[in-house]
Amino acid sequence: MTTPPHDEAGPTANPDQQSREEDLVERVLKSFDSCADPRLGQLMTGLVRHLHTYIREVRLTEEEWRRAIDFLTRCGHITDDRRQEFILLSDVLGASMQTIAVNNTAYGDATEATVFGPFFVDGSPEVRLGGDIAGGAAGEPCWVEGTVADTDGKPLPGARIEVWEADDDGLYDVQYDDERTAARAHFHTDDEGRYRFWAITPTPYPIPHDGPVGEMLHAVGRSPMRASHLHFMVSHPAGRTLVTHIFVRGDELLHSDTVFGVKESLVKDFDRQLAGTATPDGRAVDGTWSKVRFDIVLAPARTVPVV
Ligand code: BEZ
Ligand code: FE
């Protein structure tokens, strides 16, 4: 990519100008000297340092600053308890995945984490092991099974597993016009740490792109599409809570997921089964179905962060 032409030279062109700019940065940094909370002081001075570096490096114009403020204002206006434009913004800028990377350092063969997304809802229905989470959502049936264990391979009975996904039209239930709950549920692993359930085979869908974040993606020529996935949140007193998804091997969006959520270890074989193939639990299924195995390993509850 080439640097676009700009009237001003870079920040170091004029020594007097450079010292005026640096002086301002120093004065703003100093204004946090009496902050009583050291962590807050660190967060604020780090933010100021990087923000000023950015403004000086790109030689931000006043018109661009005004448009940025307008963009953030519109992100606020479209946000409510069902739509969170700031999470979307964080996601498409890779900030969510970077925060996950910093906070979920690799531990042995523990399953990797990925982006939470804005569509988790507290209070999902509980289904029995082997039950169906679809709740009427349209899509090809998918049998999902696996285990939850710790990093020593010890099964974790009673682990709570929350799962949620979009339907075949690419919509989560919270995006429906009515209050239906569909394609989300929770259950617990059995005495041997095993779980199984029916879901729907994940399909690709766009993140909500009818707001300012969608406008930005369009302006920079980026797609709003997410690779097909099924969300999991797994918790157990003995382990670090894991927020992750599994992705579908062969999906052509694996390399262009708009929120940078794909990790190779999370790409799984969703084996397509011909119509009439016997199902694992004897359930009668009209048409094709798929099956996938996902064995989950939780890191210990307290892992020392890498600094
Ligand atoms: C999701 O997977 O549900 C999601 C993640 C990030 C942004 C939008 C949606
Ligand atoms: Fe999703």
Short mmCIF file of N, CA and C in Angstrom, two decimals, residues 5 19 21 23 35 82-83 107 109 122 125 137 139 149 153 171 180 198 215 280 282 298 303:
data_model
loop_
_atom_site.label_atom_id
_atom_site.label_comp_id
_atom_site.label_asym_id
_atom_site.label_seq_id
_atom_site.Cartn_x
_atom_site.Cartn_y
_atom_site.Cartn_z
N PRO A 5 -0.84 11.09 -0.83
CA PRO A 5 -0.18 12.38 -0.79
C PRO A 5 -0.80 13.26 0.29
N SER A 19 8.87 20.30 18.15
CA SER A 19 8.95 20.51 19.60
C SER A 19 7.63 21.03 20.16
N GLU A 21 4.68 20.08 19.10
CA GLU A 21 3.83 18.88 19.21
C GLU A 21 4.26 18.02 20.40
N ASP A 23 5.84 18.97 23.06
CA ASP A 23 5.55 19.69 24.30
C ASP A 23 4.10 19.43 24.73
N CYS A 35 -2.87 10.89 39.39
CA CYS A 35 -3.88 9.82 39.38
C CYS A 35 -3.55 8.81 40.49
N ARG A 82 -29.82 -4.57 22.24
CA ARG A 82 -29.76 -5.68 21.27
C ARG A 82 -28.70 -5.46 20.20
N ARG A 83 -28.12 -4.27 20.14
CA ARG A 83 -27.15 -3.97 19.09
C ARG A 83 -25.97 -3.24 19.73
N TYR A 107 -1.54 -22.53 26.94
CA TYR A 107 -1.19 -23.35 28.10
C TYR A 107 -1.32 -24.81 27.67
N ASP A 109 -1.92 -28.09 25.92
CA ASP A 109 -2.77 -28.30 24.75
C ASP A 109 -4.18 -27.77 25.00
N ASP A 122 -27.59 -14.29 28.14
CA ASP A 122 -27.70 -15.00 29.42
C ASP A 122 -29.05 -15.67 29.50
N PRO A 125 -31.98 -21.69 27.29
CA PRO A 125 -32.65 -22.89 27.82
C PRO A 125 -31.66 -24.02 28.06
N ALA A 137 -35.00 -23.20 14.55
CA ALA A 137 -34.17 -22.44 13.60
C ALA A 137 -33.93 -23.31 12.36
N GLY A 139 -32.14 -25.02 9.20
CA GLY A 139 -30.78 -25.43 8.88
C GLY A 139 -30.65 -26.93 8.83
N ALA A 149 -11.99 -31.86 29.21
CA ALA A 149 -10.96 -32.41 30.10
C ALA A 149 -10.01 -31.30 30.52
N GLY A 153 -5.52 -34.34 30.97
CA GLY A 153 -6.36 -35.36 30.33
C GLY A 153 -7.45 -35.89 31.24
N LEU A 171 -29.03 -15.46 10.58
CA LEU A 171 -29.55 -14.62 11.67
C LEU A 171 -29.51 -15.35 13.00
N ARG A 180 -38.63 -15.01 19.97
CA ARG A 180 -38.30 -16.44 20.01
C ARG A 180 -36.86 -16.69 20.46
N TRP A 198 -27.72 -32.09 19.21
CA TRP A 198 -28.05 -31.74 17.84
C TRP A 198 -28.06 -30.22 17.70
N GLU A 215 -20.57 0.76 7.08
CA GLU A 215 -20.15 1.83 6.15
C GLU A 215 -18.64 1.87 6.03
N PRO A 280 -26.45 -41.12 15.19
CA PRO A 280 -25.83 -41.70 16.40
C PRO A 280 -26.85 -42.06 17.48
N GLY A 282 -30.21 -42.62 16.80
CA GLY A 282 -31.39 -43.26 16.23
C GLY A 282 -32.48 -42.29 15.79
N LEU A 298 -9.56 -27.53 28.97
CA LEU A 298 -9.54 -26.26 29.69
C LEU A 298 -8.18 -26.06 30.39
N THR A 303 -3.77 -19.41 35.69
CA THR A 303 -2.53 -19.56 34.93
C THR A 303 -1.78 -18.26 35.00
#
